[in-house]
Coordinates of C-alpha atoms and ligand atoms in Angstrom, one line a residue:
X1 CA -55.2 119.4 139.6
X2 CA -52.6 116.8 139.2
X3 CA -53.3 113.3 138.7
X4 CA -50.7 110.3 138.3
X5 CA -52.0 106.8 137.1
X6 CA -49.7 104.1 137.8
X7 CA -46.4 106.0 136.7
X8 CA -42.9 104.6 136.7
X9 CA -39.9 106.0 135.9
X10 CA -36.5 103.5 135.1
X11 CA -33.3 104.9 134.5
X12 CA -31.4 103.0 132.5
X13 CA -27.3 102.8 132.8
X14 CA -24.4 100.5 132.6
X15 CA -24.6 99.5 136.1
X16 CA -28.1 98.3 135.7
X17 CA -31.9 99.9 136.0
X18 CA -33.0 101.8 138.7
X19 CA -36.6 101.8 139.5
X20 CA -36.6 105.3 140.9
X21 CA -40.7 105.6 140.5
X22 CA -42.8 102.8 140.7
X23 CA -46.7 102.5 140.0
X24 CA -46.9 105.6 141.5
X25 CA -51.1 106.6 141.5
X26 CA -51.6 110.1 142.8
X27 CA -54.6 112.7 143.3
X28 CA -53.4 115.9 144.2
X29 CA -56.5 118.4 144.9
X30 CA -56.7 122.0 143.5
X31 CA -55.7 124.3 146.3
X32 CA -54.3 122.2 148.8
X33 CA -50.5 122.0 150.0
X34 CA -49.8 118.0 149.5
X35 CA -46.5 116.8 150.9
X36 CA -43.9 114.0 149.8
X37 CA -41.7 112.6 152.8
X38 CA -39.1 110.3 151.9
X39 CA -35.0 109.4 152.2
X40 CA -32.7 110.1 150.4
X41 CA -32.9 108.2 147.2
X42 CA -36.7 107.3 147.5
X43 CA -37.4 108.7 144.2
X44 CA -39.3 112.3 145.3
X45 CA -37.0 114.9 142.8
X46 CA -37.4 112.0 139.9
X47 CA -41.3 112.0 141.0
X48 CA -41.1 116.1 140.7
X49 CA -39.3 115.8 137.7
X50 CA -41.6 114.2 136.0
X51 CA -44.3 116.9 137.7
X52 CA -43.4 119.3 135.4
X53 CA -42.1 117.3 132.9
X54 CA -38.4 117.5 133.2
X55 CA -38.3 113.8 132.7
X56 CA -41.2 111.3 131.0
X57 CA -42.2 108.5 132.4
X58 CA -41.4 104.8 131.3
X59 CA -44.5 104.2 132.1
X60 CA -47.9 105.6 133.4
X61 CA -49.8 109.3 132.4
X62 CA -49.0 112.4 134.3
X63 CA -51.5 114.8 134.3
X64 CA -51.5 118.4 135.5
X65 CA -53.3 121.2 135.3
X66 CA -55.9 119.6 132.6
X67 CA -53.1 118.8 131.1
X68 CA -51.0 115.1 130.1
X69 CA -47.5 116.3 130.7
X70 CA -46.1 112.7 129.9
X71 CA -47.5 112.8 126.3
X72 CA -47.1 116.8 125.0
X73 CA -43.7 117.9 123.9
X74 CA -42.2 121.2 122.4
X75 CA -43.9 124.4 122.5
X76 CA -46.9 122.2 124.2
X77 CA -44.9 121.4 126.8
X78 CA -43.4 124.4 127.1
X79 CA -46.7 126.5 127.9
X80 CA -47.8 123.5 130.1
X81 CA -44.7 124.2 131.7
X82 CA -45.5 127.8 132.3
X83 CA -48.0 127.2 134.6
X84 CA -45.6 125.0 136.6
X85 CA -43.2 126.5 139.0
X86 CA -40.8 125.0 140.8
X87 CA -38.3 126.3 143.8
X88 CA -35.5 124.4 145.1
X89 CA -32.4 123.8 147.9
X90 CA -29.8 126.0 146.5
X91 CA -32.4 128.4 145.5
X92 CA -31.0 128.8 141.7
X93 CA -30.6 132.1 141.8
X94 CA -28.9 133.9 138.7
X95 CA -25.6 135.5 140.6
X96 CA -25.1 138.5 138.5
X97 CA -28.3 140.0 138.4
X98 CA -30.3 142.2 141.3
X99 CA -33.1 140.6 143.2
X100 CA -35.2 142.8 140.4
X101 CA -33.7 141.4 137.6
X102 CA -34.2 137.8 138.9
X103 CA -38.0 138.1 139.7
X104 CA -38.0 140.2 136.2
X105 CA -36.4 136.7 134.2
X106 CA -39.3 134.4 133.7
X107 CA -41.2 137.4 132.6
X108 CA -38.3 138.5 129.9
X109 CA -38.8 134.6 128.5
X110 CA -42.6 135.3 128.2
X111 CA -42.3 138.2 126.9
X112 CA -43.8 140.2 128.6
X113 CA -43.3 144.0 127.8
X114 CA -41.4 146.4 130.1
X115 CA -43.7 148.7 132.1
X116 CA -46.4 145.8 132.9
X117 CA -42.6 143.4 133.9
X118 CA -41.5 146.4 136.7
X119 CA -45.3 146.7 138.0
X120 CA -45.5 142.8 138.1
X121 CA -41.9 142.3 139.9
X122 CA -42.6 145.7 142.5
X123 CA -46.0 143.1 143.3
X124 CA -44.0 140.2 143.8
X125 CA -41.4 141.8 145.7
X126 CA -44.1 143.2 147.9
X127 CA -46.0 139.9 148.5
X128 CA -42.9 137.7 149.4
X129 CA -42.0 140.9 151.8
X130 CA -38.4 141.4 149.8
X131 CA -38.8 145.3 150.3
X132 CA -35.9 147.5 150.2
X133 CA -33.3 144.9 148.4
X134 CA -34.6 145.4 144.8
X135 CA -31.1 146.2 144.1
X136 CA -29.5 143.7 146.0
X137 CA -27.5 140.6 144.7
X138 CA -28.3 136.9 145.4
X139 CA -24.5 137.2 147.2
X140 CA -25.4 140.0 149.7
X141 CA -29.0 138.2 150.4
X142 CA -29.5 135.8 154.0
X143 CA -30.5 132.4 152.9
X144 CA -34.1 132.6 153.9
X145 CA -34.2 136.2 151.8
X146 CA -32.6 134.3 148.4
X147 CA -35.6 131.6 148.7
X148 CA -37.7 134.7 148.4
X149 CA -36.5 135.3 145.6
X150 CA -36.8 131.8 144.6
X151 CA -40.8 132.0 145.4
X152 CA -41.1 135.1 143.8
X153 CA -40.0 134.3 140.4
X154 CA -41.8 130.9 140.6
X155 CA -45.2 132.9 141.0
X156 CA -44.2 135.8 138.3
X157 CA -46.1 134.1 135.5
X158 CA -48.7 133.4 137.7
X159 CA -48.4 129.3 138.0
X160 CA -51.2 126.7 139.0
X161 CA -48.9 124.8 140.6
X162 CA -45.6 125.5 143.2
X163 CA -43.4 122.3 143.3
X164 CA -41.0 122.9 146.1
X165 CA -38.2 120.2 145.8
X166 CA -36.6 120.5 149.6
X167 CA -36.9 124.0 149.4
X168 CA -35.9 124.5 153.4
X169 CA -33.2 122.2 153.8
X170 CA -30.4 124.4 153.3
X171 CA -32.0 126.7 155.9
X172 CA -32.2 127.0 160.0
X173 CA -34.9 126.2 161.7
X174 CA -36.2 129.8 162.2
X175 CA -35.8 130.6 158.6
X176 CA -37.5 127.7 157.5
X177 CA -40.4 128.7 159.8
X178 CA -40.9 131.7 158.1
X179 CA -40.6 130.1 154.5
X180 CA -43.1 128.1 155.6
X181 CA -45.3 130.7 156.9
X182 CA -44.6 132.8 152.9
X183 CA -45.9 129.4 151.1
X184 CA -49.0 128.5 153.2
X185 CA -49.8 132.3 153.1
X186 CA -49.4 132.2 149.0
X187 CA -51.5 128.9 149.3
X188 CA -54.2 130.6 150.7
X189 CA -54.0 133.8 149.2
X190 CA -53.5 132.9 145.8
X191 CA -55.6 128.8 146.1
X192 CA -52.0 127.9 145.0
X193 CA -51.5 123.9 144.8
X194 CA -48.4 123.6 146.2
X195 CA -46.5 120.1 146.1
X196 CA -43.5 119.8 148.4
X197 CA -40.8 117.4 148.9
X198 CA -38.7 117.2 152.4
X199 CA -37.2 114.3 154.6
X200 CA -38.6 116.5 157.2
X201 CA -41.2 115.6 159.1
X202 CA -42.2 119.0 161.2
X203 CA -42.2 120.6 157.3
X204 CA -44.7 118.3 156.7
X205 CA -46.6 119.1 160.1
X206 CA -46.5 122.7 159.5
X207 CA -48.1 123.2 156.3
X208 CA -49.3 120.7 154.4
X209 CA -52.7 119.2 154.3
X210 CA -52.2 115.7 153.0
X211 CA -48.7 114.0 152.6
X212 CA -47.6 110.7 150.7
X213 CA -44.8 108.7 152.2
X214 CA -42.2 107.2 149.6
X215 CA -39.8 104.4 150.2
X216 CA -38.2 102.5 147.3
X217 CA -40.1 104.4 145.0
X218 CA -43.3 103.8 145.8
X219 CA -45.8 105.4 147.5
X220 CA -46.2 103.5 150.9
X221 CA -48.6 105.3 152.4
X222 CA -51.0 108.4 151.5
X223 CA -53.5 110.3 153.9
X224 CA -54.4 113.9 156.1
X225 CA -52.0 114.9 157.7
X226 CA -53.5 114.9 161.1
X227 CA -54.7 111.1 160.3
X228 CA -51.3 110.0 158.8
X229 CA -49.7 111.5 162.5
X230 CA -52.0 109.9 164.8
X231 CA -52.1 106.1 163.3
X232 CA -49.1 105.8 161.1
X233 CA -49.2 102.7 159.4
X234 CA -46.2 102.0 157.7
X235 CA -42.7 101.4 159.9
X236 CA -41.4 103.9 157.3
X237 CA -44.2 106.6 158.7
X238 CA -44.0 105.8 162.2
X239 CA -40.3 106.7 162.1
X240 CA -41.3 110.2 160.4
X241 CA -44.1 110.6 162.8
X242 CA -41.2 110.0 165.7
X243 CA -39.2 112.7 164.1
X244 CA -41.4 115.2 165.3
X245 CA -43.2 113.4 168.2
X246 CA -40.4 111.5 170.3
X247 CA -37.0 113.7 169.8
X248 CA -33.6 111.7 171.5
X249 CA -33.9 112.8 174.5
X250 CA -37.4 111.9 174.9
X251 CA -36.5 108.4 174.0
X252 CA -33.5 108.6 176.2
X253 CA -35.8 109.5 179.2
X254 CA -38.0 106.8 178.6
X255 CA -35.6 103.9 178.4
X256 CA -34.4 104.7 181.3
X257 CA -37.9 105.2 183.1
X258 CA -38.8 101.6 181.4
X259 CA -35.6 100.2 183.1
X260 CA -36.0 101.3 186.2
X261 CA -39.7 100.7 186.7
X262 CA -40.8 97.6 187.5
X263 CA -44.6 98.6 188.5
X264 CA -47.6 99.8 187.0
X265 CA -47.9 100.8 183.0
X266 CA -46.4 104.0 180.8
X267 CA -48.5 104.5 178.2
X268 CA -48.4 106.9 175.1
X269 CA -51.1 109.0 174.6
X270 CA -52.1 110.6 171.3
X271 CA -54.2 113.3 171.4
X272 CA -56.0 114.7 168.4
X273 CA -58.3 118.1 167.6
X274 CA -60.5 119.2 170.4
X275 CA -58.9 116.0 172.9
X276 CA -55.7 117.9 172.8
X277 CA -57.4 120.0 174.9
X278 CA -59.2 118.3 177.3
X279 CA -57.9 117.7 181.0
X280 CA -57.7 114.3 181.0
X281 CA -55.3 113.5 183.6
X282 CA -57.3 115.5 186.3
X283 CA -60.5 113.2 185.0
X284 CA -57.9 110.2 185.5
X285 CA -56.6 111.2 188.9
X286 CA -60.2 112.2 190.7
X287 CA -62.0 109.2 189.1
X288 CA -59.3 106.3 190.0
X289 CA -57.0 105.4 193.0
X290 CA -53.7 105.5 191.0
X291 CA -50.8 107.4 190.9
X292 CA -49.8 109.3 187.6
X293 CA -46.9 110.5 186.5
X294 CA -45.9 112.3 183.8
X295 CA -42.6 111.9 181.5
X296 CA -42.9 113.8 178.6
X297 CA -45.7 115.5 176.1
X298 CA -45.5 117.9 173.4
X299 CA -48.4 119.2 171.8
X300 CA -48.0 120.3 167.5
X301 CA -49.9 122.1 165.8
X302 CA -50.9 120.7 162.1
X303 CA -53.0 123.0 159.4
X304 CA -55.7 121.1 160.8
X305 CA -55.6 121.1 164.1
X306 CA -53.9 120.0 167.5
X307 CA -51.5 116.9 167.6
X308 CA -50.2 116.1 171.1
X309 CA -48.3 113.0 172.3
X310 CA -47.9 112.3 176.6
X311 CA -46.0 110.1 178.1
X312 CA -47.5 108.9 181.9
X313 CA -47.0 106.6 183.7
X314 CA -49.8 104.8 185.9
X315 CA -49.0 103.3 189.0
X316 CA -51.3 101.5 191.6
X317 CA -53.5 97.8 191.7
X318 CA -52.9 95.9 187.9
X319 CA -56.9 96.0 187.6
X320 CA -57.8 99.7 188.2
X321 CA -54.6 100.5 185.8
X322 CA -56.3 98.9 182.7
X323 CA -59.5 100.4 183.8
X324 CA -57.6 103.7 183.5
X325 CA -56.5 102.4 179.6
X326 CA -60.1 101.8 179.3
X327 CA -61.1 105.4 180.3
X328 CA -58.8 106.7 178.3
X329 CA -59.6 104.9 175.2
X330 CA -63.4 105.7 176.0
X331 CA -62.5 109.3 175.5
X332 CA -61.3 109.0 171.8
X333 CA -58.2 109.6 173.0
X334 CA -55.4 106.9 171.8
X335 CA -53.4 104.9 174.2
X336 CA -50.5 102.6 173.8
X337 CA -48.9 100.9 176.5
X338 CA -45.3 101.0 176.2
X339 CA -43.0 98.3 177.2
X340 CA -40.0 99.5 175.8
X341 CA -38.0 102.1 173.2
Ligands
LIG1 N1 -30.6 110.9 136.0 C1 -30.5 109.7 136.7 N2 -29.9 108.7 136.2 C2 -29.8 107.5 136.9 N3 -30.2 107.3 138.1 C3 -30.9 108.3 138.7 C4 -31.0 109.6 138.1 N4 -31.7 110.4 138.9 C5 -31.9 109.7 140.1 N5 -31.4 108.5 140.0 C6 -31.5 107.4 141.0 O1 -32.9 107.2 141.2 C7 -33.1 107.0 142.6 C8 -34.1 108.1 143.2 O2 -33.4 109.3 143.1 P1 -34.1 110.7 143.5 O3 -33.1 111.8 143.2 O4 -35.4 110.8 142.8 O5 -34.3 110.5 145.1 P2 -34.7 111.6 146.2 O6 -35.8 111.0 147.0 O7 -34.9 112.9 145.6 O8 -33.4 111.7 147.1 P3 -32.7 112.9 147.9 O9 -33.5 113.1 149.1 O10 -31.3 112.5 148.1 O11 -32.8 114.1 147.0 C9 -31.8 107.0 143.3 O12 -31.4 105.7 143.4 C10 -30.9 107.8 142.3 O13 -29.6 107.3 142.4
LIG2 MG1 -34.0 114.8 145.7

């Protein structure tokens, strides 16, 4: 659905160039919800930008949708751009106009005649679950119930692509839950491809289905999400990965265990799919004469299944501990011993 072949994108000033995109290469499946994690100022709204062709590239095609967005212009792009919808942070929300009327906009500028424009807008409404503040302003509207809005004139002309450029950040994290739930709902209902950008990591755990990380521009590292959580390569995708897996106080915890400990071994495991489910430690206590101990865990769910990360700690003779690394490993489950945090 969208495909990106080697695409930069330098903005030139009087202070210099800034390589905001560089040699970006991208394959971005129809149907699935693909993720873009990055800081600030890694390049992910220039990349979305020139998603839906806000901005060309200096160099590289962009292609969406069947069609090459880096090389139309004019009324060209501007159909091409009809079938690309974006939401965003602030919501961009026109203030003096009802919920209606805002759902009702893109369909004005398509031209779309009245009586099919209220049937379309009473459907939207309905599917983002906006019922009851058709007359409402943006003003009078919880933050979570403008970026309804927001989704629901994205989808009014019927898009084949959602770009969501932080589109939770601005939101608690109950709110954002439940914008989350609206998009991977639309994403299934609708085989919406949905591209989102966040610095989030647990945004990207929730919904997506594969996720690029971006430093510097560049795409550093690109996979499933479920893969991408349990081996991170990149330092950059470890430290996302620990958003969501190792919160401060977990780390707090264990620097003081580490300190204090001067026997046996604490180990991270990483549990994945059906493991997460498994009773491992029960195995590990009946089958070896060591003690265990256990710190901290926290089991996620991902679209594609369970993601769990336990802290233990094994205590007892050196040798029958790394037999008990070896058992574990033997049952696909991943094990790192941890020295410190
Ligand atoms: N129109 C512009 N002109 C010049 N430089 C720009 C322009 N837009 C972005 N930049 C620069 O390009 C780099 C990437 O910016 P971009 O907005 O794409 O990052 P981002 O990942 O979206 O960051 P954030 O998370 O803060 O939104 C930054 O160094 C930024 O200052
Ligand atoms: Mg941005």
């Amino acid at each position: 659905m969208i495909n990106l072949q080697h695409v930069s994108k330098v903005y030139r000033s009087k202070h210099g160039d800034v390589n905001a995109v560089q040699d970006v290469t991208l394959a971005i499946k129809k149907g699935e919800i693909f993720g873009i994690i990055g800081y600030s100022g890694a390049g992910k709204s220039s990349l979305i930008r020139l998603l839906n062709g806000l901005e060309k590239p200096t160099s590289g095609t962009v292609e969406v949708a069947g069609r090459t967005i880096s090389q139309i212009k004019g009324k060209k792009l501007r159909e091409a751009r009809q079938e690309i919808s974006m939401i965003f942070q602030h919501f961009n929300l026109l203030w003096s106009r009802t919920v209606r009327d805002n759902i009702a906009f893109p369909l004005e500028i398509a031209g779309v005649k009245k009586e099919k424009r209220l049937k379309r807008v009473d459907e939207l409404i309905k599917l983002v679950g906006l019922e009851g503040k058709e007359n409402a302003y943006p003003s009078q509207l919880s933050g979570g119930q403008k970026q309804r809005v927001g989704i629901a004139r994205a989808l009014a002309n019927n898009p084949k692509v959602l770009l969501c450029d932080e589109a939770t950040s601005a939101l608690d994290p109950q709110t954002t839950d439940s914008i989350l739930g609206l998009l991977s709902d639309i994403n299934e209902r609708l085989g919406l491809t949905i591209v989102l950008i966040t610095h989030e990591m647990h945004v990207i755990r929730k919904i997506c289905h594969r996720v690029a990380v971006m430093e510097n521009g560049r795409v550093v590292e690109e996979g499933d999400v479920l893969n991408v959580f349990r081996k991170p390569k990149e330092d950059m995708t470890k430290r996302f990965v620990q958003q969501v897996t190792e919160p401060e106080e977990t780390k707090e915890t264990l620097k003081h265990f580490l300190e204090e400990t001067k026997t046996g071994q604490t180990i991270q495991l990483t549990f994945v799919g059906e493991a997460a489910e498994s009773p491992l430690i029960t195995q590990i206590i009946r089958k070896f004469d060591v003690e265990v101990n256990i710190l901290q865990g926290k089991i996620s769910q991902t679209q594609d299944g369970a993601y769990g990360s336990l802290f233990i700690h094994v205590d007892g003779d050196a040798g029958e501990v790394s037999r008990v690394v070896e058992f574990i490993k033997s049952r696909q489950v991943e094990a790192e011993v941890i020295t410190n945090v």
